[in-house]
Amino acid sequence: MSRNRRSLILGAILLFLAAGAHAQFNPTGSTTLSVNVASEAAIQINTATTTLATAGSAFSSSYTGQTSFTYKIRTGKTSGTGSITLQVTSDFAAGGPSVAAPASGDGLTYTCTVTSPGTACAGSQTARTTGSTSVATFGANARSVKAGNTGSVSWTLPNDPAYSTGAYNATVTFTISAA
Amino acid sequence: MFLAMAAWLMAGTEGRASTGMASQTLSAWLYPTAKLSVPAATTMSPGAGRFRSFSAVMPVTYRARTTAGGGGSITLQVTGDFSPAGGPSVSGGALQYSCSEASLGTACAGLQTAAVGYQTPVLTVPAAACTGGGGACSAADSNSLRLNFTLADDPGYATGSYSAQLTFIISAT
């Protein structure tokens, strides 16, 4: 075999090996795109300020008002749970109503309405400053619609003549969770 | 085996005292061609905030040679929608992407919606383009671009892990 011919064959082999080093390049390429979807929840209070008003006169009816909200939730597929709760994080000022230490029968109470997949709180709840109280609960694989589902809390505050006249504000914090 | 043959051929050139000269004319016809490489797998990250879109950055590496009157392209097609069922759906338009930082050619403009049934644009390669070496060709070898994927985080998705198959196609004329 001539020297030139040997060199050509050697060159061909080296070219072949070099081509193999770039084997990851192809006319098409495939990739797997993965995403892990976890439990998640969010809430938006639509009524920034809820004014409690009384329709009656001479203490005949309580102050009432409604706070509406929109929630998004996704709970675990098999054993997930979720909840919406509220807590009065800032009480009414002295001289007026009180959430922390109301006179007998003067507690701030509420009822709940929530669209599926939530289950609204049962009956009338009494709001507290010392802990959260239920607004709604969710079971496993609960999923709201993309734009969110809605709910509301209807407040009742007795009109006690003992309250001094004036405007009183309390802050209520809603919390949503999902697992 | 190839290494053994190479060693044999190299050994054959040793120990000869004779000297010779030969001339050869080497001709090469370079056809338009293109190849690409993408990562085997990419995981999307959750957004910063509740129900913010998932996102992922995917680098695409490519080499291309186009003719004076030709051109080239890279396109994307979703060849397998997210599975299992109950999660995101490419068919529903949930997966979008933008293209940027192309070192050769023009990256796709704006936000593209990935599709299952047809190819969507990623890159356009101009005529008389080539990868590497500088001059008339790109300085970079290989060329690269970046895809930024976003996937809506719909509360309607059931929890779990989902995967989709994406296929990139490169062509040159």
Tab-separated table of C-alpha atoms in Angstrom:
chain	number	residue	atom	x	y	z
A	1	MET	CA	0.000	0.000	0.000
A	2	SER	CA	1.514	3.368	-0.978
A	3	ARG	CA	2.203	6.019	1.597
A	4	ASN	CA	-0.330	8.380	0.011
A	5	ARG	CA	-3.033	5.785	0.030
A	6	ARG	CA	-2.353	4.966	3.668
A	7	SER	CA	-2.558	8.674	4.503
A	8	LEU	CA	-5.893	9.016	2.726
A	9	ILE	CA	-7.360	6.059	4.603
A	10	LEU	CA	-6.028	7.447	7.881
A	11	GLY	CA	-7.558	10.811	7.073
A	12	ALA	CA	-10.914	9.212	6.315
A	13	ILE	CA	-10.869	7.410	9.655
A	14	LEU	CA	-10.045	10.576	11.540
A	15	LEU	CA	-12.841	12.444	9.731
A	16	PHE	CA	-15.273	9.679	10.678
A	17	LEU	CA	-14.219	9.897	14.322
A	18	ALA	CA	-14.453	13.683	14.293
A	19	ALA	CA	-17.966	13.518	12.885
A	20	GLY	CA	-18.938	11.203	15.728
A	21	ALA	CA	-17.921	13.842	18.272
A	22	HIS	CA	-20.832	16.069	17.117
A	23	ALA	CA	-23.483	13.379	17.053
A	24	GLN	CA	-25.843	15.430	19.241
A	25	PHE	CA	-26.580	17.693	16.256
A	26	ASN	CA	-29.398	16.443	14.088
A	27	PRO	CA	-31.963	17.816	11.647
A	28	THR	CA	-34.533	17.485	14.434
A	29	GLY	CA	-34.228	17.624	18.184
A	30	SER	CA	-36.664	16.450	20.829
A	31	THR	CA	-36.981	17.577	24.404
A	32	THR	CA	-39.244	16.748	27.290
A	33	LEU	CA	-40.846	19.764	28.932
A	34	SER	CA	-41.955	19.020	32.490
A	35	VAL	CA	-43.916	20.949	35.060
A	36	ASN	CA	-44.863	20.118	38.623
A	37	VAL	CA	-48.248	21.542	39.569
A	38	ALA	CA	-48.542	21.993	43.337
A	39	SER	CA	-51.417	22.879	45.653
A	40	GLU	CA	-51.955	26.606	45.762
A	41	ALA	CA	-54.483	29.203	46.905
A	42	ALA	CA	-55.092	32.938	46.681
A	43	ILE	CA	-57.860	35.288	47.770
A	44	GLN	CA	-58.901	38.775	46.773
A	45	ILE	CA	-61.239	40.861	48.910
A	46	ASN	CA	-63.526	42.754	46.568
A	47	THR	CA	-65.069	44.946	49.233
A	48	ALA	CA	-62.206	47.002	50.559
A	49	THR	CA	-64.408	48.731	53.099
A	50	THR	CA	-67.624	47.195	54.300
A	51	THR	CA	-69.963	49.668	55.918
A	52	LEU	CA	-72.345	48.227	58.467
A	53	ALA	CA	-75.705	49.975	58.431
A	54	THR	CA	-78.984	49.592	60.182
A	55	ALA	CA	-82.245	49.756	58.331
A	56	GLY	CA	-84.456	50.132	61.309
A	57	SER	CA	-84.887	52.801	63.903
A	58	ALA	CA	-84.823	52.966	67.682
A	59	PHE	CA	-82.553	49.932	68.019
A	60	SER	CA	-85.031	47.712	66.192
A	61	SER	CA	-82.515	46.067	63.948
A	62	SER	CA	-78.820	45.258	63.940
A	63	TYR	CA	-76.134	46.779	61.783
A	64	THR	CA	-75.496	44.570	58.755
A	65	GLY	CA	-73.169	44.509	55.793
A	66	GLN	CA	-71.567	42.162	53.320
A	67	THR	CA	-67.955	41.551	52.312
A	68	SER	CA	-67.425	39.765	49.015
A	69	PHE	CA	-64.292	37.979	47.843
A	70	THR	CA	-62.890	35.974	44.945
A	71	TYR	CA	-60.731	32.958	45.563
A	72	LYS	CA	-58.535	30.656	43.541
A	73	ILE	CA	-57.626	27.275	44.909
A	74	ARG	CA	-56.060	23.968	43.963
A	75	THR	CA	-55.818	21.281	46.637
A	76	GLY	CA	-53.917	17.998	46.518
A	77	LYS	CA	-55.430	15.444	44.203
A	78	THR	CA	-55.860	12.573	46.634
A	79	SER	CA	-55.654	13.800	50.215
A	80	GLY	CA	-55.605	17.574	49.909
A	81	THR	CA	-57.555	20.063	51.972
A	82	GLY	CA	-58.096	23.789	52.017
A	83	SER	CA	-59.773	26.529	53.980
A	84	ILE	CA	-60.732	30.175	54.128
A	85	THR	CA	-60.745	31.716	57.564
A	86	LEU	CA	-61.044	35.191	59.009
A	87	GLN	CA	-59.816	36.960	62.082
A	88	VAL	CA	-60.464	40.438	63.428
A	89	THR	CA	-56.929	41.769	63.605
A	90	SER	CA	-57.870	45.230	64.812
A	91	ASP	CA	-60.859	45.736	67.085
A	92	PHE	CA	-63.327	48.630	67.162
A	93	ALA	CA	-62.210	51.586	69.268
A	94	ALA	CA	-63.298	51.977	72.862
A	95	GLY	CA	-66.776	53.351	73.485
A	96	GLY	CA	-68.317	51.423	70.625
A	97	PRO	CA	-68.786	47.786	69.707
A	98	SER	CA	-66.166	45.262	70.749
A	99	VAL	CA	-65.098	42.000	69.165
A	100	ALA	CA	-62.651	41.029	71.879
A	101	ALA	CA	-64.957	41.664	74.830
A	102	PRO	CA	-68.513	42.257	73.668
A	103	ALA	CA	-71.383	42.737	76.052
A	104	SER	CA	-73.660	39.748	76.279
A	105	GLY	CA	-75.385	39.225	72.948
A	106	ASP	CA	-73.387	41.966	71.228
A	107	GLY	CA	-70.827	39.813	69.412
A	108	LEU	CA	-69.937	40.423	65.777
A	109	THR	CA	-71.379	37.473	63.910
A	110	TYR	CA	-71.436	36.415	60.282
A	111	THR	CA	-72.796	33.856	57.874
A	112	CYS	CA	-70.979	32.596	54.767
A	113	THR	CA	-71.796	32.015	51.136
A	114	VAL	CA	-69.300	30.386	48.789
A	115	THR	CA	-69.578	28.846	45.351
A	116	SER	CA	-68.341	25.360	44.552
A	117	PRO	CA	-65.844	23.811	45.090
A	118	GLY	CA	-65.956	25.383	48.529
A	119	THR	CA	-68.276	24.481	51.370
A	120	ALA	CA	-69.493	27.513	53.307
A	121	CYS	CA	-69.279	27.723	57.080
A	122	ALA	CA	-72.305	26.313	58.829
A	123	GLY	CA	-74.770	28.636	60.531
A	124	SER	CA	-73.760	31.813	62.306
A	125	GLN	CA	-70.133	32.277	63.366
A	126	THR	CA	-68.840	34.703	65.963
A	127	ALA	CA	-65.761	36.631	64.891
A	128	ARG	CA	-62.786	36.709	67.249
A	129	THR	CA	-59.631	38.654	67.773
A	130	THR	CA	-57.831	35.753	69.411
A	131	GLY	CA	-58.006	33.253	66.593
A	132	SER	CA	-59.408	32.520	63.190
A	133	THR	CA	-62.882	31.284	62.455
A	134	SER	CA	-64.124	29.346	59.447
A	135	VAL	CA	-65.490	30.832	56.260
A	136	ALA	CA	-65.170	27.888	53.893
A	137	THR	CA	-63.530	24.486	53.605
A	138	PHE	CA	-62.291	22.469	50.634
A	139	GLY	CA	-61.754	18.781	50.069
A	140	ALA	CA	-59.222	16.891	47.983
A	141	ASN	CA	-58.763	17.876	44.339
A	142	ALA	CA	-60.731	21.097	44.771
A	143	ARG	CA	-60.068	23.406	41.825
A	144	SER	CA	-61.563	26.804	41.177
A	145	VAL	CA	-62.124	28.228	37.732
A	146	LYS	CA	-59.330	30.209	36.111
A	147	ALA	CA	-60.819	33.608	36.948
A	148	GLY	CA	-61.587	32.485	40.468
A	149	ASN	CA	-64.762	31.592	42.332
A	150	THR	CA	-66.700	33.930	44.553
A	151	GLY	CA	-67.955	34.038	48.097
A	152	SER	CA	-69.179	36.490	50.687
A	153	VAL	CA	-69.531	37.056	54.392
A	154	SER	CA	-72.688	38.721	55.743
A	155	TRP	CA	-72.050	40.582	58.990
A	156	THR	CA	-74.403	41.278	61.850
A	157	LEU	CA	-73.599	43.617	64.730
A	158	PRO	CA	-76.302	44.281	67.341
A	159	ASN	CA	-77.267	47.924	67.815
A	160	ASP	CA	-76.653	48.333	71.504
A	161	PRO	CA	-77.761	51.701	73.014
A	162	ALA	CA	-74.658	51.528	75.156
A	163	TYR	CA	-72.448	52.399	72.224
A	164	SER	CA	-71.354	56.007	72.069
A	165	THR	CA	-72.187	57.769	68.858
A	166	GLY	CA	-69.440	57.906	66.267
A	167	ALA	CA	-67.752	55.923	63.504
A	168	TYR	CA	-65.885	52.768	64.482
A	169	ASN	CA	-63.569	50.671	62.358
A	170	ALA	CA	-62.285	47.142	62.731
A	171	THR	CA	-59.887	45.266	60.451
A	172	VAL	CA	-60.719	41.737	59.357
A	173	THR	CA	-58.056	39.561	57.772
A	174	PHE	CA	-59.062	36.681	55.507
A	175	THR	CA	-56.658	33.785	55.015
A	176	ILE	CA	-56.856	31.044	52.408
A	177	SER	CA	-54.722	27.928	52.443
A	178	ALA	CA	-54.383	24.757	50.414
A	179	ALA	CA	-52.459	21.575	50.921
B	1	MET	CA	-11.215	-1.105	15.857
B	2	PHE	CA	-10.717	2.264	14.190
B	3	LEU	CA	-7.969	3.168	16.588
B	4	ALA	CA	-6.193	-0.111	15.818
B	5	MET	CA	-6.425	0.531	12.082
B	6	ALA	CA	-5.115	4.057	12.546
B	7	ALA	CA	-2.164	2.768	14.531
B	8	TRP	CA	-1.402	0.221	11.782
B	9	LEU	CA	-1.556	2.861	9.101
B	10	MET	CA	0.628	5.251	11.051
B	11	ALA	CA	3.158	2.510	11.733
B	12	GLY	CA	3.328	1.858	8.029
B	13	THR	CA	4.653	5.337	7.386
B	14	GLU	CA	7.647	4.935	9.684
B	15	GLY	CA	11.119	3.722	8.791
B	16	ARG	CA	11.001	4.505	5.064
B	17	ALA	CA	13.918	6.342	3.553
B	18	SER	CA	12.398	7.076	0.174
B	19	THR	CA	10.866	10.466	-0.643
B	20	GLY	CA	8.111	11.194	-3.142
B	21	MET	CA	5.784	13.943	-4.237
B	22	ALA	CA	2.275	13.751	-5.541
B	23	SER	CA	-0.305	16.332	-6.503
B	24	GLN	CA	-4.030	15.968	-6.114
B	25	THR	CA	-6.991	18.143	-6.967
B	26	LEU	CA	-9.552	18.073	-4.191
B	27	SER	CA	-13.041	19.230	-5.064
B	28	ALA	CA	-15.849	19.660	-2.563
B	29	TRP	CA	-19.460	20.511	-3.322
B	30	LEU	CA	-20.941	21.998	-0.188
B	31	TYR	CA	-24.663	21.464	-0.005
B	32	PRO	CA	-26.948	23.506	2.192
B	33	THR	CA	-27.356	21.747	5.481
B	34	ALA	CA	-28.391	22.403	9.040
B	35	LYS	CA	-28.429	20.605	12.345
B	36	LEU	CA	-29.488	21.502	15.851
B	37	SER	CA	-29.248	20.348	19.411
B	38	VAL	CA	-31.631	20.868	22.334
B	39	PRO	CA	-31.498	19.697	25.955
B	40	ALA	CA	-33.044	16.297	26.519
B	41	ALA	CA	-35.267	17.644	29.298
B	42	THR	CA	-36.342	20.995	30.694
B	43	THR	CA	-38.313	21.602	33.886
B	44	MET	CA	-40.536	24.648	34.208
B	45	SER	CA	-40.324	26.696	37.395
B	46	PRO	CA	-43.326	28.150	39.241
B	47	GLY	CA	-43.835	31.895	39.031
B	48	ALA	CA	-43.113	34.302	41.860
B	49	GLY	CA	-46.582	34.674	43.334
B	50	ARG	CA	-49.823	32.745	43.495
B	51	PHE	CA	-51.046	31.393	40.174
B	52	ARG	CA	-48.346	33.189	38.213
B	53	SER	CA	-47.245	31.414	35.047
B	54	PHE	CA	-44.625	28.679	35.056
B	55	SER	CA	-41.534	29.511	33.040
B	56	ALA	CA	-38.445	27.905	31.563
B	57	VAL	CA	-35.497	28.993	29.474
B	58	MET	CA	-34.329	26.557	26.832
B	59	PRO	CA	-31.109	27.030	24.866
B	60	VAL	CA	-31.068	25.815	21.263
B	61	THR	CA	-27.740	25.252	19.532
B	62	TYR	CA	-27.531	25.003	15.773
B	63	ARG	CA	-25.300	25.010	12.716
B	64	ALA	CA	-26.516	26.053	9.301
B	65	ARG	CA	-25.278	26.631	5.779
B	66	THR	CA	-27.633	28.164	3.241
B	67	THR	CA	-27.182	28.930	-0.441
B	68	ALA	CA	-27.103	32.385	-1.992
B	69	GLY	CA	-30.705	32.065	-3.072
B	70	GLY	CA	-31.914	29.952	-0.195
B	71	GLY	CA	-32.536	30.270	3.483
B	72	GLY	CA	-33.364	28.230	6.500
B	73	SER	CA	-35.554	27.977	9.520
B	74	ILE	CA	-36.070	26.373	12.888
B	75	THR	CA	-39.601	25.503	13.866
B	76	LEU	CA	-41.210	23.903	16.877
B	77	GLN	CA	-43.995	21.368	17.092
B	78	VAL	CA	-45.438	19.785	20.195
B	79	THR	CA	-45.430	16.109	19.330
B	80	GLY	CA	-46.920	15.001	22.621
B	81	ASP	CA	-49.248	17.129	24.710
B	82	PHE	CA	-48.912	17.301	28.477
B	83	SER	CA	-49.779	14.057	30.174
B	84	PRO	CA	-51.331	12.604	32.200
B	85	ALA	CA	-54.730	14.197	31.726
B	86	GLY	CA	-56.005	16.747	34.215
B	87	GLY	CA	-53.158	19.203	33.809
B	88	PRO	CA	-52.038	21.786	31.281
B	89	SER	CA	-52.929	21.406	27.630
B	90	VAL	CA	-50.950	22.708	24.688
B	91	SER	CA	-54.047	22.231	22.559
B	92	GLY	CA	-55.794	24.714	24.806
B	93	GLY	CA	-53.156	27.332	24.041
B	94	ALA	CA	-51.568	27.295	27.474
B	95	LEU	CA	-47.940	27.020	26.336
B	96	GLN	CA	-46.351	30.122	24.856
B	97	TYR	CA	-42.805	31.103	24.073
B	98	SER	CA	-40.634	33.903	22.818
B	99	CYS	CA	-37.280	33.674	21.071
B	100	SER	CA	-34.200	35.803	21.668
B	101	GLU	CA	-30.449	36.146	21.395
B	102	ALA	CA	-30.025	34.385	18.051
B	103	SER	CA	-26.358	34.473	17.025
B	104	LEU	CA	-27.241	33.681	13.408
B	105	GLY	CA	-30.516	34.550	11.746
B	106	THR	CA	-33.598	36.264	13.110
B	107	ALA	CA	-35.401	34.972	16.181
B	108	CYS	CA	-39.187	34.695	16.116
B	109	ALA	CA	-40.978	37.929	16.872
B	110	GLY	CA	-43.303	38.432	19.798
B	111	LEU	CA	-45.092	35.779	21.761
B	112	GLN	CA	-45.786	32.497	19.964
B	113	THR	CA	-48.345	29.916	21.006
B	114	ALA	CA	-47.035	26.371	20.727
B	115	ALA	CA	-49.231	23.946	18.822
B	116	VAL	CA	-49.727	20.226	18.518
B	117	GLY	CA	-50.940	19.972	14.953
B	118	TYR	CA	-48.517	22.228	13.162
B	119	GLN	CA	-45.103	23.877	13.364
B	120	THR	CA	-44.615	27.333	14.815
B	121	PRO	CA	-41.654	29.625	14.046
B	122	VAL	CA	-38.493	29.811	16.108
B	123	LEU	CA	-35.804	31.199	13.808
B	124	THR	CA	-35.293	32.348	10.235
B	125	VAL	CA	-31.842	31.902	8.674
B	126	PRO	CA	-31.027	34.233	5.778
B	127	ALA	CA	-29.556	33.312	2.408
B	128	ALA	CA	-25.801	32.756	2.117
B	129	ALA	CA	-25.429	32.179	5.822
B	130	CYS	CA	-23.024	29.795	7.470
B	131	THR	CA	-21.884	28.874	10.933
B	132	GLY	CA	-18.420	29.495	12.290
B	133	GLY	CA	-15.155	30.866	11.018
B	134	GLY	CA	-16.085	34.516	10.827
B	135	GLY	CA	-15.930	36.499	7.612
B	136	ALA	CA	-18.998	35.721	5.577
B	137	CYS	CA	-19.990	33.202	8.239
B	138	SER	CA	-20.906	33.797	11.842
B	139	ALA	CA	-18.065	34.129	14.292
B	140	ALA	CA	-19.765	31.739	16.694
B	141	ASP	CA	-19.523	28.004	16.211
B	142	SER	CA	-22.050	26.689	17.066
B	143	ASN	CA	-24.824	29.258	16.867
B	144	SER	CA	-27.348	29.556	19.644
B	145	LEU	CA	-30.644	31.135	20.587
B	146	ARG	CA	-32.841	31.192	23.640
B	147	LEU	CA	-36.459	30.172	24.025
B	148	ASN	CA	-38.436	31.520	26.965
B	149	PHE	CA	-41.432	29.299	27.667
B	150	THR	CA	-44.400	30.322	29.786
B	151	LEU	CA	-47.263	28.136	30.883
B	152	ALA	CA	-50.384	29.572	32.496
B	153	ASP	CA	-50.922	28.351	36.071
B	154	ASP	CA	-54.617	27.590	35.893
B	155	PRO	CA	-56.246	26.615	39.219
B	156	GLY	CA	-58.164	24.049	37.196
B	157	TYR	CA	-55.069	21.872	36.815
B	158	ALA	CA	-54.965	18.950	39.192
B	159	THR	CA	-51.823	18.703	41.273
B	160	GLY	CA	-49.126	16.428	39.888
B	161	SER	CA	-46.255	16.234	37.423
B	162	TYR	CA	-46.913	16.638	33.727
B	163	SER	CA	-44.663	16.253	30.696
B	164	ALA	CA	-44.923	17.236	27.041
B	165	GLN	CA	-42.749	16.298	24.075
B	166	LEU	CA	-41.405	19.098	21.912
B	167	THR	CA	-39.695	18.581	18.563
B	168	PHE	CA	-37.532	21.189	16.883
B	169	ILE	CA	-37.000	20.997	13.117
B	170	ILE	CA	-34.213	22.804	11.299
B	171	SER	CA	-33.998	23.108	7.541
B	172	ALA	CA	-31.720	24.818	4.997
B	173	THR	CA	-31.874	25.362	1.256
